[in-house]
Structures are given as structure tokens and as C-alpha cells.
GROMACS .gro file of C-alpha atoms in nm:
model
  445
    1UNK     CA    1  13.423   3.735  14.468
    2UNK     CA    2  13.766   3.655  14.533
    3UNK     CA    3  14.029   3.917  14.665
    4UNK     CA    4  14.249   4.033  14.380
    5UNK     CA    5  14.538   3.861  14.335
    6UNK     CA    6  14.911   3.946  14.309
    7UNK     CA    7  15.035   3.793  13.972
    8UNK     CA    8  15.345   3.640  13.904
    9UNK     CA    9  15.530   3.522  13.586
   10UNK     CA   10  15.782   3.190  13.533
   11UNK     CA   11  15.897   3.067  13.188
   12UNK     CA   12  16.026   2.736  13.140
   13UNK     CA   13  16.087   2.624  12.807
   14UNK     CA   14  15.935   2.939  12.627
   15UNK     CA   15  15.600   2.833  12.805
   16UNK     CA   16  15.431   3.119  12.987
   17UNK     CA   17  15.258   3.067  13.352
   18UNK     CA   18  15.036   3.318  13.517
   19UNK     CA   19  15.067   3.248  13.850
   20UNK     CA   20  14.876   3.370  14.136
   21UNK     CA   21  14.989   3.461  14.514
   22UNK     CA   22  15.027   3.144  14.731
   23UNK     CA   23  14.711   3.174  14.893
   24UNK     CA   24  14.520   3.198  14.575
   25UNK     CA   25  14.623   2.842  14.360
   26UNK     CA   26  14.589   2.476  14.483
   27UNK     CA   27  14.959   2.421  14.555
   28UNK     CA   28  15.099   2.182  14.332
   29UNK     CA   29  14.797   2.135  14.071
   30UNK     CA   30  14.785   2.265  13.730
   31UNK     CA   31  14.558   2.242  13.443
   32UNK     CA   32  14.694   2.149  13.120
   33UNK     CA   33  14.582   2.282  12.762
   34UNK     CA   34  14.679   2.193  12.456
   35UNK     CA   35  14.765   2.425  12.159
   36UNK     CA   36  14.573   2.345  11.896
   37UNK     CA   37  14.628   2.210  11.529
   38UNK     CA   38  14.341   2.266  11.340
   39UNK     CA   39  14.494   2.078  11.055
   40UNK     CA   40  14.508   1.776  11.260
   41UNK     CA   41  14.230   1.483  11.214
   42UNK     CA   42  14.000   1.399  11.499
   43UNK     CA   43  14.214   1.023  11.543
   44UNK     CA   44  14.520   1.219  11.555
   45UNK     CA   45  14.376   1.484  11.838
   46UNK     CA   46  14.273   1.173  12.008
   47UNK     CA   47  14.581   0.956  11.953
   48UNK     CA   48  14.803   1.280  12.123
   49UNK     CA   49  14.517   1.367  12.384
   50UNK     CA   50  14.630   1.007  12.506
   51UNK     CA   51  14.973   1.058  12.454
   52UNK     CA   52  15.006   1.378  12.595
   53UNK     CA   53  14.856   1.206  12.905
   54UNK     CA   54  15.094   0.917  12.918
   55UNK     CA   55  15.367   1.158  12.862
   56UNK     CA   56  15.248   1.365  13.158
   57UNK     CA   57  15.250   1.057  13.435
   58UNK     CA   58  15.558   0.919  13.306
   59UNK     CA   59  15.737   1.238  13.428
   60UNK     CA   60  15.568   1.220  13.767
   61UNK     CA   61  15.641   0.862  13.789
   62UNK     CA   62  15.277   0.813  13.962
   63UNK     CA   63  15.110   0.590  13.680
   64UNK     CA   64  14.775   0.831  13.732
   65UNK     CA   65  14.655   1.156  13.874
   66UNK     CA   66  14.501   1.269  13.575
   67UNK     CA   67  14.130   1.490  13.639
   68UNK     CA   68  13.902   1.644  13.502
   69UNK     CA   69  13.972   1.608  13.141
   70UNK     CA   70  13.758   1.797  12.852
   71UNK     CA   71  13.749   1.747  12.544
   72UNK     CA   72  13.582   1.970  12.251
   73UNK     CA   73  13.630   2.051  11.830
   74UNK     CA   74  13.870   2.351  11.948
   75UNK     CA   75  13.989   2.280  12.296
   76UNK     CA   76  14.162   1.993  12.514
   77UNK     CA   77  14.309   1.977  12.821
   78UNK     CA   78  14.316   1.841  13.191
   79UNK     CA   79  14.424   1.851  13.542
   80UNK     CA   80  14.723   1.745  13.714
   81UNK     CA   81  14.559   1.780  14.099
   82UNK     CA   82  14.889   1.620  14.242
   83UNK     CA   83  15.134   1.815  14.461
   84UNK     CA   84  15.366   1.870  14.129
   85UNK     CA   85  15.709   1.995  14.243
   86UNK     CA   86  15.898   2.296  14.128
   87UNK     CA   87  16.138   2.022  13.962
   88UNK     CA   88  15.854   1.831  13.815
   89UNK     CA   89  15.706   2.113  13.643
   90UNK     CA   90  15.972   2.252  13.522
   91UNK     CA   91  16.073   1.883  13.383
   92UNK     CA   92  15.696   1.880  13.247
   93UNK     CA   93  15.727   2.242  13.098
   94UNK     CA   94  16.057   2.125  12.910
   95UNK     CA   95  15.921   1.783  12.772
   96UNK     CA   96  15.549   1.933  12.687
   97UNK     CA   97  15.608   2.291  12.621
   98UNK     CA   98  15.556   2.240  12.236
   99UNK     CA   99  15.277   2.073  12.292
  100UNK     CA  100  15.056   2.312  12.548
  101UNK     CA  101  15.019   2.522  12.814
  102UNK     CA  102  15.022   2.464  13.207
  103UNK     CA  103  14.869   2.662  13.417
  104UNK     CA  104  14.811   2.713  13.797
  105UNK     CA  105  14.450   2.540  13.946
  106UNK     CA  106  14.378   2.910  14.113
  107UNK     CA  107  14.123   2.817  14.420
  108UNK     CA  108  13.864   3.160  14.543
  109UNK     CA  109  13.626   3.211  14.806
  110UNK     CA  110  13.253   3.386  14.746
  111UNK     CA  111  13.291   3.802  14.868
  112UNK     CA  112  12.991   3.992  14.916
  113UNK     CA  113  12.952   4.328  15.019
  114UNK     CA  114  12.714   4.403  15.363
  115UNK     CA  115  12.579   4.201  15.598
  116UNK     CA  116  12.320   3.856  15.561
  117UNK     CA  117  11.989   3.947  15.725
  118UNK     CA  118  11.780   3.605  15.794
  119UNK     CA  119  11.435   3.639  15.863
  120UNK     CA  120  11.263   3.382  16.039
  121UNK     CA  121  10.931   3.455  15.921
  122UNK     CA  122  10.834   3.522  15.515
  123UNK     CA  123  10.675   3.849  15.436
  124UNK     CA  124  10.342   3.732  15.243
  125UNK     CA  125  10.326   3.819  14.930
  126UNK     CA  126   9.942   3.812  14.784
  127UNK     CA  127   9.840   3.672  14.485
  128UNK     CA  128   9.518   3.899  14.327
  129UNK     CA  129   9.366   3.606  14.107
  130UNK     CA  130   9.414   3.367  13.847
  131UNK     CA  131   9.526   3.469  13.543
  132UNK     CA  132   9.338   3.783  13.361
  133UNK     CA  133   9.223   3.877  12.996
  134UNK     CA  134   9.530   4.071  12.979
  135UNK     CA  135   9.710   3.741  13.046
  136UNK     CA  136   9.657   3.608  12.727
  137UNK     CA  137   9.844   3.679  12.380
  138UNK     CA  138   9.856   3.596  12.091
  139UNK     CA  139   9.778   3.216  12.182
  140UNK     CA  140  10.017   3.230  12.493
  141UNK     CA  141   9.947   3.294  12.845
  142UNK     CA  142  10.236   3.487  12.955
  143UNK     CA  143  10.141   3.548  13.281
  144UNK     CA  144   9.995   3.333  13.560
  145UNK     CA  145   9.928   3.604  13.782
  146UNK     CA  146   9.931   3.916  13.874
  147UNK     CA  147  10.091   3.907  14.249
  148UNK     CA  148  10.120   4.197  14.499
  149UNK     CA  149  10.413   4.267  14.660
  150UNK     CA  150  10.434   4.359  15.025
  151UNK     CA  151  10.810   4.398  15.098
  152UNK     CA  152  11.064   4.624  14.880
  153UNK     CA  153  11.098   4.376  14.594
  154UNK     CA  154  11.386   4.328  14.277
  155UNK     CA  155  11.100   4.167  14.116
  156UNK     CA  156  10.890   4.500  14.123
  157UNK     CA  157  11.146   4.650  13.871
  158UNK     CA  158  11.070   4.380  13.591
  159UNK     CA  159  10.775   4.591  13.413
  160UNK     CA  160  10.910   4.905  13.451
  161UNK     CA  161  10.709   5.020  13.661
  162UNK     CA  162  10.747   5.062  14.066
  163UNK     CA  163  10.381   4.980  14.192
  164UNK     CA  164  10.459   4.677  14.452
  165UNK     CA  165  10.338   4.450  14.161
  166UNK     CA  166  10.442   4.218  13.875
  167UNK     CA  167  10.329   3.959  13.638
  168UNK     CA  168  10.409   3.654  13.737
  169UNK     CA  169  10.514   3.410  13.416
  170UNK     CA  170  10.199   3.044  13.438
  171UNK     CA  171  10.364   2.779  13.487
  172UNK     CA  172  10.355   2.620  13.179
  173UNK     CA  173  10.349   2.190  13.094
  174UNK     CA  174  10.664   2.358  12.903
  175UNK     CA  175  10.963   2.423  13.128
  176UNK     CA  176  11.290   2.551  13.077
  177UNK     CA  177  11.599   2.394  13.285
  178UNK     CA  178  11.848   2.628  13.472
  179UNK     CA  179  12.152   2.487  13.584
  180UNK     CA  180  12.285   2.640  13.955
  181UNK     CA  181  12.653   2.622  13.933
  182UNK     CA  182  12.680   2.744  14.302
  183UNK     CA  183  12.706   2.613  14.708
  184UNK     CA  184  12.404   2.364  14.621
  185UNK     CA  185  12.068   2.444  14.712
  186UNK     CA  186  11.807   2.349  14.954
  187UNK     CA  187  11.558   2.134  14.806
  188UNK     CA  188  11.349   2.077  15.068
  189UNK     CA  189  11.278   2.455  15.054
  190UNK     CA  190  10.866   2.452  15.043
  191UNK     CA  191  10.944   2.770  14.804
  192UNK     CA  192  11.031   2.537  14.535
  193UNK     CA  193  10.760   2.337  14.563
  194UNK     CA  194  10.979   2.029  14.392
  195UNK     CA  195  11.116   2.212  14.074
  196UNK     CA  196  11.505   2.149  14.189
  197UNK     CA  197  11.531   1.841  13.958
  198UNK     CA  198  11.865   1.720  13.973
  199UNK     CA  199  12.154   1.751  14.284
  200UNK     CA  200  12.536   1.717  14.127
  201UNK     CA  201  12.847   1.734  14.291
  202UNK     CA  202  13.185   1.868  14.205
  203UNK     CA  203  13.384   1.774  14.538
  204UNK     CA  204  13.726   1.917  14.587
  205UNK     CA  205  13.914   1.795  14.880
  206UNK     CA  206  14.118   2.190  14.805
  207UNK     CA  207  13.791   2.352  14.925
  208UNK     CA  208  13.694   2.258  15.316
  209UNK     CA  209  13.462   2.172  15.475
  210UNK     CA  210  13.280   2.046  15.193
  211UNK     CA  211  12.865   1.823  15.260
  212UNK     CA  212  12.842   1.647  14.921
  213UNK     CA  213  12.482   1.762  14.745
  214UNK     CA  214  12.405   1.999  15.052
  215UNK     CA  215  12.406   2.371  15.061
  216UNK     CA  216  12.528   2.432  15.387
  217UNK     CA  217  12.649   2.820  15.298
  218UNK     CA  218  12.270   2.949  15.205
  219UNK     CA  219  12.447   3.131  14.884
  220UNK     CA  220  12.302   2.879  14.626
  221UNK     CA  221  11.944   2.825  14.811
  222UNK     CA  222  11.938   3.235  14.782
  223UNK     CA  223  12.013   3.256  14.419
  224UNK     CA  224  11.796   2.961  14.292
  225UNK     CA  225  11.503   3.119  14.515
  226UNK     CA  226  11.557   3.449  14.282
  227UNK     CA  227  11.585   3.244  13.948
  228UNK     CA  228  11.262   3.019  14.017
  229UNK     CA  229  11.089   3.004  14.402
  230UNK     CA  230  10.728   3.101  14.394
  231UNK     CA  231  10.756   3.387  14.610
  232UNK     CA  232  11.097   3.560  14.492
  233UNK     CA  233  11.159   3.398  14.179
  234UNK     CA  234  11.132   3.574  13.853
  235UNK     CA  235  10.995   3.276  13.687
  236UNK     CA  236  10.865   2.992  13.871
  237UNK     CA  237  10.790   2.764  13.602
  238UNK     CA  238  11.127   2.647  13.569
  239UNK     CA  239  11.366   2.281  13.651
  240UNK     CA  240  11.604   2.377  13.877
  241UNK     CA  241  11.909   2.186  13.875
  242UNK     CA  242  12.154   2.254  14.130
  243UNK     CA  243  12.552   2.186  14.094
  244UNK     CA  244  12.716   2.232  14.366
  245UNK     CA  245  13.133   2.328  14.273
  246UNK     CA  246  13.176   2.585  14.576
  247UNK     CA  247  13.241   2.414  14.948
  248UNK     CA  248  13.053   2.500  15.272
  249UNK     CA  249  13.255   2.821  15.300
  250UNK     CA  250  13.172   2.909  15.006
  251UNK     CA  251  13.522   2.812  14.825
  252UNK     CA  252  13.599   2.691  14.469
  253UNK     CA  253  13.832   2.612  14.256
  254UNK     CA  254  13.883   2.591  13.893
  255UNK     CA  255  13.873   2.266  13.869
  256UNK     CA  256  13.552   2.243  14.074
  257UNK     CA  257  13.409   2.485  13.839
  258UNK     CA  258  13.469   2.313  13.492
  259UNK     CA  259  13.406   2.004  13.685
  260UNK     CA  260  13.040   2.163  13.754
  261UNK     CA  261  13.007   2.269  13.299
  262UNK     CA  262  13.104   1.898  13.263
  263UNK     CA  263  12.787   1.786  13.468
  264UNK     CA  264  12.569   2.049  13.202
  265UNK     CA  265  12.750   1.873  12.900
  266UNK     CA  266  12.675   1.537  12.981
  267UNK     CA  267  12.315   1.660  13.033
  268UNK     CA  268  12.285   1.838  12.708
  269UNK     CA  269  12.453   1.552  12.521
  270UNK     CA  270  12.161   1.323  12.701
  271UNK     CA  271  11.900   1.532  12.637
  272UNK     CA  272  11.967   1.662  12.254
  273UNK     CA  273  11.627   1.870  12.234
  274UNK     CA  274  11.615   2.047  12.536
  275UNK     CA  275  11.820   2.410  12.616
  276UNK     CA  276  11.947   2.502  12.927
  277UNK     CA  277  12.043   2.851  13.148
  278UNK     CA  278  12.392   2.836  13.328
  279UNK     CA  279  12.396   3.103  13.614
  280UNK     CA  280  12.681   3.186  13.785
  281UNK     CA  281  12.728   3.409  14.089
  282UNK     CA  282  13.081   3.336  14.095
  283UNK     CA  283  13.412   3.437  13.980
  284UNK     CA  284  13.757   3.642  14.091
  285UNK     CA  285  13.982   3.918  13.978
  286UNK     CA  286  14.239   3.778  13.762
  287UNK     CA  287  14.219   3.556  13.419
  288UNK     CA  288  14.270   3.214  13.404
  289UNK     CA  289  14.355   3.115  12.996
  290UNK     CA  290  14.231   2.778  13.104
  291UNK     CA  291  13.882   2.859  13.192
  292UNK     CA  292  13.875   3.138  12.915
  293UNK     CA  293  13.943   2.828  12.710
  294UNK     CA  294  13.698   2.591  12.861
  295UNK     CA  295  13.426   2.846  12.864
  296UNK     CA  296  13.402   2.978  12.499
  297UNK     CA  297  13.506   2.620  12.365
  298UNK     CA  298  13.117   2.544  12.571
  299UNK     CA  299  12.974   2.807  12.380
  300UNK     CA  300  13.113   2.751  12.034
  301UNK     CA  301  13.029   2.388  12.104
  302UNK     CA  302  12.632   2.426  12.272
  303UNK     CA  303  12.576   2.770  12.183
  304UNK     CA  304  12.242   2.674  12.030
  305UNK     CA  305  12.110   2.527  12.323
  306UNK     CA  306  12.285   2.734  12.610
  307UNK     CA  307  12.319   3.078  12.753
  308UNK     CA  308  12.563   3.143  13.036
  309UNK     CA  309  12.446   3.404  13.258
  310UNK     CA  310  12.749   3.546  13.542
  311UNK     CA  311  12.872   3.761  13.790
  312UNK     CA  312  13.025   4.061  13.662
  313UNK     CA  313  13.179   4.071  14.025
  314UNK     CA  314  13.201   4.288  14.350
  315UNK     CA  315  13.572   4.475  14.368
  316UNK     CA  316  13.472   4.762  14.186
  317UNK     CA  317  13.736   4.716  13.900
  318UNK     CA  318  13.664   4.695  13.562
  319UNK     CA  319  13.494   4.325  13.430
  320UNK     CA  320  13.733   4.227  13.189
  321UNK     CA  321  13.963   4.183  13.441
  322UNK     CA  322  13.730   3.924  13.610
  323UNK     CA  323  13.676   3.590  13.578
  324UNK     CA  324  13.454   3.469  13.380
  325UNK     CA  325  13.314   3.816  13.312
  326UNK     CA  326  13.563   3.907  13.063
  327UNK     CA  327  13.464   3.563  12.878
  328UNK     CA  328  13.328   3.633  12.561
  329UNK     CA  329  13.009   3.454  12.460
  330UNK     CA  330  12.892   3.490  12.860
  331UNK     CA  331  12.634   3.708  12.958
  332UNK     CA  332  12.782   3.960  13.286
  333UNK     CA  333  12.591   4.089  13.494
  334UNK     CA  334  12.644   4.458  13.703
  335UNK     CA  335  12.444   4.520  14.007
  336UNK     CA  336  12.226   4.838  14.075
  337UNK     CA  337  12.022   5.010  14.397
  338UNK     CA  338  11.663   5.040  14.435
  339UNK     CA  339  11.698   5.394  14.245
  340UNK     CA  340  11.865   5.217  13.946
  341UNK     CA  341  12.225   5.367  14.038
  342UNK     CA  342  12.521   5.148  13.952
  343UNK     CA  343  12.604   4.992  14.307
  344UNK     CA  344  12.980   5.134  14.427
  345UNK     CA  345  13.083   4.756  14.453
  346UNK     CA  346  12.996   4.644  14.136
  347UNK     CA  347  13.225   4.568  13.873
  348UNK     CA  348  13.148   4.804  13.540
  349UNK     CA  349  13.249   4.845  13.185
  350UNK     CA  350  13.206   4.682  12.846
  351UNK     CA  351  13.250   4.340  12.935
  352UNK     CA  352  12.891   4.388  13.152
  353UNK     CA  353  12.637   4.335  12.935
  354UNK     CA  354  12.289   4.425  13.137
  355UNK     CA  355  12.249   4.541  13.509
  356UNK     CA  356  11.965   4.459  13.716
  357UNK     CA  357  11.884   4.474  14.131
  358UNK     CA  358  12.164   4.335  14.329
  359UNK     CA  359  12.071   4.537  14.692
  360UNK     CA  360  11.943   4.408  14.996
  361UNK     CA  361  11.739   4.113  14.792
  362UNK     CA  362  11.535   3.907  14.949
  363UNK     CA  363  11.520   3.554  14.856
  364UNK     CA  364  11.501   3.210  14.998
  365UNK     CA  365  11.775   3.084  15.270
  366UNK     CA  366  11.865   2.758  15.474
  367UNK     CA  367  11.598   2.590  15.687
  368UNK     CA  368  11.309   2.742  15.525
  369UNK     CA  369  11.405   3.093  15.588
  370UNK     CA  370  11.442   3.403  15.368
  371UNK     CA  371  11.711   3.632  15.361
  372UNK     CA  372  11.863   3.985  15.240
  373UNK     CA  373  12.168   3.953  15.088
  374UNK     CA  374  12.326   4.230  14.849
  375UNK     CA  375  12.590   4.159  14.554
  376UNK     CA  376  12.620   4.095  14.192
  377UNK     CA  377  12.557   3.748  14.303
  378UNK     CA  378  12.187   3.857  14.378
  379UNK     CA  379  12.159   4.023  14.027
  380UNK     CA  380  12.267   3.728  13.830
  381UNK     CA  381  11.989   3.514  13.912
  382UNK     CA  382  11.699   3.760  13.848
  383UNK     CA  383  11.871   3.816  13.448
  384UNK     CA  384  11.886   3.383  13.401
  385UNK     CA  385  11.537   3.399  13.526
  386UNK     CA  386  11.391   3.671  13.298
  387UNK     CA  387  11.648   3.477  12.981
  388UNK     CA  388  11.424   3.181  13.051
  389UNK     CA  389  11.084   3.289  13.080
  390UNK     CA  390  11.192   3.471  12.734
  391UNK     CA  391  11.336   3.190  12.543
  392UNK     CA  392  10.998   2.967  12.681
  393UNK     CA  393  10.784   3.288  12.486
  394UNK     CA  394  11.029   3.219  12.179
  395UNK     CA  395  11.071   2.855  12.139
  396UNK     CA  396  11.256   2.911  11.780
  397UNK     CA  397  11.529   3.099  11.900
  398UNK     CA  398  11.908   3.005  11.949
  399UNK     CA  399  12.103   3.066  12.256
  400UNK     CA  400  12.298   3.276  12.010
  401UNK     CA  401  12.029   3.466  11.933
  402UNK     CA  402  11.924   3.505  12.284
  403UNK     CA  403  12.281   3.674  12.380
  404UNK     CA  404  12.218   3.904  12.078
  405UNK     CA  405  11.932   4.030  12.221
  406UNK     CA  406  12.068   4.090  12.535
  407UNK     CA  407  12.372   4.258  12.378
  408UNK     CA  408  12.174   4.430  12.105
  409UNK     CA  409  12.117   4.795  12.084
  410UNK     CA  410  11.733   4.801  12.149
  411UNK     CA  411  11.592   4.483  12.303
  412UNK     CA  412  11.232   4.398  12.454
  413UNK     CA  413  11.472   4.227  12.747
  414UNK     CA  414  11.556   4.570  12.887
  415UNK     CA  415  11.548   4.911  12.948
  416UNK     CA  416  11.718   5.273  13.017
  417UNK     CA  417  11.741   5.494  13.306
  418UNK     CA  418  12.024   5.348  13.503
  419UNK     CA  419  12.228   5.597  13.686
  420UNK     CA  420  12.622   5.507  13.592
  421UNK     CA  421  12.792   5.769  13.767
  422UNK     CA  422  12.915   5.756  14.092
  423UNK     CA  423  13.114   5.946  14.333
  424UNK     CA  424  13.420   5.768  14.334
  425UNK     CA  425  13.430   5.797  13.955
  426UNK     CA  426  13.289   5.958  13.605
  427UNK     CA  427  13.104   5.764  13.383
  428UNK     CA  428  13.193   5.382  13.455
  429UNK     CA  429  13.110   5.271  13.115
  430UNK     CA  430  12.845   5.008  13.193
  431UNK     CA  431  12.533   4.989  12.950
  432UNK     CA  432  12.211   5.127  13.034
  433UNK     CA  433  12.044   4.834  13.003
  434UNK     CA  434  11.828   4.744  13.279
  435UNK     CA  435  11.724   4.403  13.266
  436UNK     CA  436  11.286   4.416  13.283
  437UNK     CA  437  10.985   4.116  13.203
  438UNK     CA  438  10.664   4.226  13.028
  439UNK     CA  439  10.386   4.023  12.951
  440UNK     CA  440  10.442   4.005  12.628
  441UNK     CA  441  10.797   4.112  12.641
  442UNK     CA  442  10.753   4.507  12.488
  443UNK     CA  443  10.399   4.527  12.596
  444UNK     CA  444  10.153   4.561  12.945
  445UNK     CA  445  10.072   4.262  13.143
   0.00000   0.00000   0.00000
């Protein structure tokens, strides 16, 4: 996650700006929102989408530079990615400050506490069989296999249970499509056996070096292994899709980052029946109004067919101070150790929703390696895993419904036991909720 930043204010025409430290915005670009009239018809939020637009190059006398526009029932905005001068904005805050909001293009790099450890050789993992009488419920076969673990495993935590085993979910004709917003992923990877789908591409030249449709980094490969490889993944029988919105480096904007939710749009408005997982090991201290706005406008819009699974971060502050955490509608993950203990990095509070294994987890790398990496980044993918393999078992529900689970009281999707107090502080106010996958969810594979 990115390092926190120091927060500035400037008011120009009674319009507010949060602004970042130098070093933590794309100099000259801002996003621009639009308050809303709810009153107004959809030809007339059209008709001053447009003109707000014109309006916008005709003060920067450049005829263009408009990106990555967006456009739902309850939000609007876009991106002015030019270098806009301290003249030009305030000229632009003057003429459009009745109108909307502007707001910095804040640019952060991925943080992760301890060391990468790449192993050139997998630890074998054994598979004990094809799937058993205990497989089979109620009509369903909810687990392929049972598989043996032979290395200190997140996935041993997911029925309860510490035995070096777990049910592994069939892979079912019936698959359920997570979308990567990450550094890309590896493909090629023999671990995913041909399940990553779909390659997109969200290049900034604010974020270099950055290999179009290649994870160069390893962070994205790692996280998709945990979501859906064969070996790591909590559920295999997945479509991985992988959108790639953070450079070589492992840097991202804003921009790149609503750039990467306007690649899962256009593929839920092309594919009307099917649902989709967003997971997000991402984010920084700080808000941004513009992604706050972006986000939850996504959910109110596609909440029936999506669930957004993120980071709850790594700088040991409280979540809703984090992007996109503290977005409501988002499920946030917190990290724990291999005794369940709230890891010292993780971010905490109420804006986490569920914690699950973020230490030393092993997972898929570059060039057909594995690797241990630790952070809230690692217990992200594990959660969007388990949300899919759930919403396969329960075809019927919403992606509404499958939040409400998660944030629900008592829930099949997890359980107690996690350790919340540390000793750099009481009680950090993070749920015990431990994220776990039984076959059938609330009963013995």
C-alpha cells in the first residue's frame, strides 16, 4: 500500500480540493465529478455531461484531453490527464465550480511488509483420490478432492480445521469469472492450466516502466494463483481474467484503476447473465471522493451481479482511512498469522469486514515459480476465492446478498477465534470473522 500522505486543502470558487503531497498525485491531472441533480432527465444529464466537457477544453484551449469518462444513474465524471496549470485550474474551478468537483489524479505504489521468497522448485502437494461419498450433497458435488498438503498452507485454514488438508471445490462445466484488477498475471503459468481468460490493459504513461498485458512485478501472478491455481488456489474451477492497472513497479494511479472497473463494466454489460468477483490487493492511506464515487456508483449500478473483494491495507491505521477500504458496498479484507492473530501490519476496524491468512503465503510467481509473500494483498485473494466457490453452491443469490452474508452476524462463510489484540494496542476493533470453505458450506467435507 501506498505511504500515507500529507494532505493539503485549496478553495477556489467555494470548491473544495483534497490534495495530496507532490510525490503522491499525477502533476497536473485531475478527475472531474459532477454534482448531481436527481431531478434532472437522462437527455439533460447527457446534454451537460457534453457540455461540461466542451466547457472544460475551451478553458485549456487544447480542443481534447478528455479520459477516462464514466458514466452511471448517480454518478458522472472524467479526467483531465493534461499538465493543468495552477492558473488553469483555478480558471476551471471558477467557471465549473457550480457544476462539480475537481480533484487531484493521486498516483501509489504496492507496499508489502517482509521479504519475497522465490522458490525454484514447487512443494508437491498430493491429491488422495477422486472425489468421495462425502463429496456429494444434496445433488451437488462440492468437492473435487480431498488434497494433502505438504507445506504450511492458508488453504489448510478453510475447514476449520489444521490437519495439512482441505477440500478442494470439482471443477464444475459451471464457472464463476474473477476479475484481477492487479500487475497482470502470468498466463503461461502451467498452475492455471488455461483458466486466465481474458488479458486487459489500463496503461498509464504516470506509472513507469509499464509491459502492456504482462506481469512483470509477480504481484498479480501471486494473487490469481491464491484465487484459482490448482495447487494454491482456493477454488480452481474458476475464469480468471486479469486487468492489469498497476505498472512493472508495481505503481497505479486512479485513473488506471477506474480505467481497470471500466474493462468489468463493459464485460458485464456484454455478458447480462453472468456475475463476476472484483479482487483487489490494492489501495493507499488517504480518500479520494472520486473513487468513493466511482466505486459505490459500480455497486448501486451491478450490485446484483458483482462483489468487490479488497485490501483493507498494510500501515497499521485504521481502514476507513484507506482507500477503497473505507468504500461502502466493498468487501475489506484484514490479514492474520498462522495462529489466527491479527497481523501488526494490517489495517483493522469496522470498515474490515472478514480476516483471513495474509503470512508468508505461498502462491504462484513469474517464470513458473512459487513464492512467499506476506500482506493483506495475500489475504484478499483467498476471501474472492472462497465468495466464488460460494455463490457457484448458491446460484439464486445476489451479489447483495452475498456481501450480507459476509457482513452478517452468523454466516456459513466464516468463523471465530481470531486473536485481535496486539501489543502495540488493545482491542483493534476488527471482526472475528475468519473467512473458512466447507463442503457444504456449515457442514464436513
Amino acid at each position: 500500500m501506498a505511504h500515507v500522505q500529507v494532505l493539503l486543502l485549496l478553495v477556489f470558487a467555494g470548491v473544495i480540493l483534497s490534495v495530496p503531497s507532490p510525490d503522491q498525485f499525477v502533476p497536473g491531472s485531475y478527475f472531474f465529478v459532477f454534482h448531481e441533480s436527481k431531478s434532472a432527465s437522462a437527455e439533460e444529464r447527457r446534454t451537460e455531461f457534453a457540455k461540461g466537457k466542451g466547457d472544460v477544453r475551451k478553458i485549456l484551449n487544447n480542443g481534447g484531453s478528455i479520459q477516462n469518462e464514466f458514466q452511471f444513474n448517480d454518478a458522472r465524471g472524467f479526467l483531465v490527464p493534461g499538465s493543468v496549470t495552477p492558473a488553469q485550474l483555478q480558471a476551471l474551478t471558477r467557471e465549473m465550480g457550480d457544476r462539480g468537483t475537481f480533484e487531484p489524479n493521486r498516483k501509489f505504489n504496492l507496499r508489502l511488509p517482509g521479504k519475497i521468497e522465490v522458490l525454484s522448485a514447487k512443494p508437491a502437494n498430493g491429491a488422495s483420490g477422486g472425489p468421495s461419498a462425502a463429496a456429494t450433497c444434496t445433488g451437488k458435488t462440492c468437492c473435487g478432492r480431498t488434497v494433502s498438503l505438504s507445506f504450511n498452507s492458508n488453504l489448510d485454514w478453510l475447514d476449520g480445521t489444521r490437519n495439512s488438508k482441505y477440500c478442494s471445490p470439482g471443477d464444475d462445466t459451471t464457472k464463476m469469472d474473477v476479475f484481477m484488477l492487479d500487475t497482470g498475471v502470468d498466463g503461461s503459468h502451467p498452475e492455471f492450466a488455461g483458466r486466465v481468460t481474458s488479458s486487459e490493459d489500463c496503461y498509464s504513461a504516470n506509472v513507469l516502466p509499464w509491459t502492456p498485458n504482462v506481469d512483470v512485478e509477480g504481484h498479480g501472478t501471486h494473487t490469481a494463483g491464491t484465487v484459482g491455481s490448482t495447487s494454491y488456489g482456493a477454488t480452481p474451477n474458476v475464469n480468471i481474467h486479469a486487468v492489469k492497472v498497476l505498472s512493472d513497479e508495481g505503481s497505479g494511479t486512479d485513473s488506471t484503476v477506474i480505467c481497470g472497473f471500466e474493462k468489468v463494466k463493459t464485460w458485464l454489460n456484454a455478458n447480462s447473465t453472468r456475475k463476476a468477483i472484483v479482487s483487489m490487493s490494492l489501495g493507499y492511506s488517504g480518500i479520494s471522493k472520486t473513487v468513493n464515487t466511482y466505486v459505490t456508483s459500480m455497486v448501486n449500478t451491478y450490485g446484483s451481479r458483482l462483489v468487490i473483494v479488497v485490501a483493507a491495507g498494510n500501515d497499521n491505521v485504521k481502514a476507513c482511512s484507506a482507500t477503497f477500504a473505507c468504500i461502502d458496498g466493498v468487501v475489506a479484507v484484514g490479514s492474520t498469522g498462522a495462529t489466527k492473530t491479527e497481523s501488526s501490519w494490517s489495517n483493522y476496524g469496522s470498515c474490515v469486514d472478514v480476516m483471513a491468512p495474509g503470512e508468508n503465503i505461498l502462491s504462484t510467481y513469474l517464470s513458473n515459480q512459487t513464492a512467499y509473500m506476506s500482506g493483506t494483498s495475500m489475504a484478499t485473494p483467498l476471501v474472492s476465492g472462497v465468495l466464488a466457490q460460494y455463490w457457484l453452491q448458491n446460484p439464486t443469490l445476489t451479489g447483495n446478498a452475498i456481501r450480507t452474508s459476509v457482513s452478517s452476524a452468523s454466516s456459513a462463510l466464516f468463523t471465530g477465534g481470531v486473536s485481535l489484540k496486539r501489543v502495540s494496542r488493545k482491542p483493534s476493533g476488527s471482526p472475528n470473522k475468519f473467512i473458512q470453505y466447507k463442503c457444504p458450506f456449515g457442514g464436513a467435507c
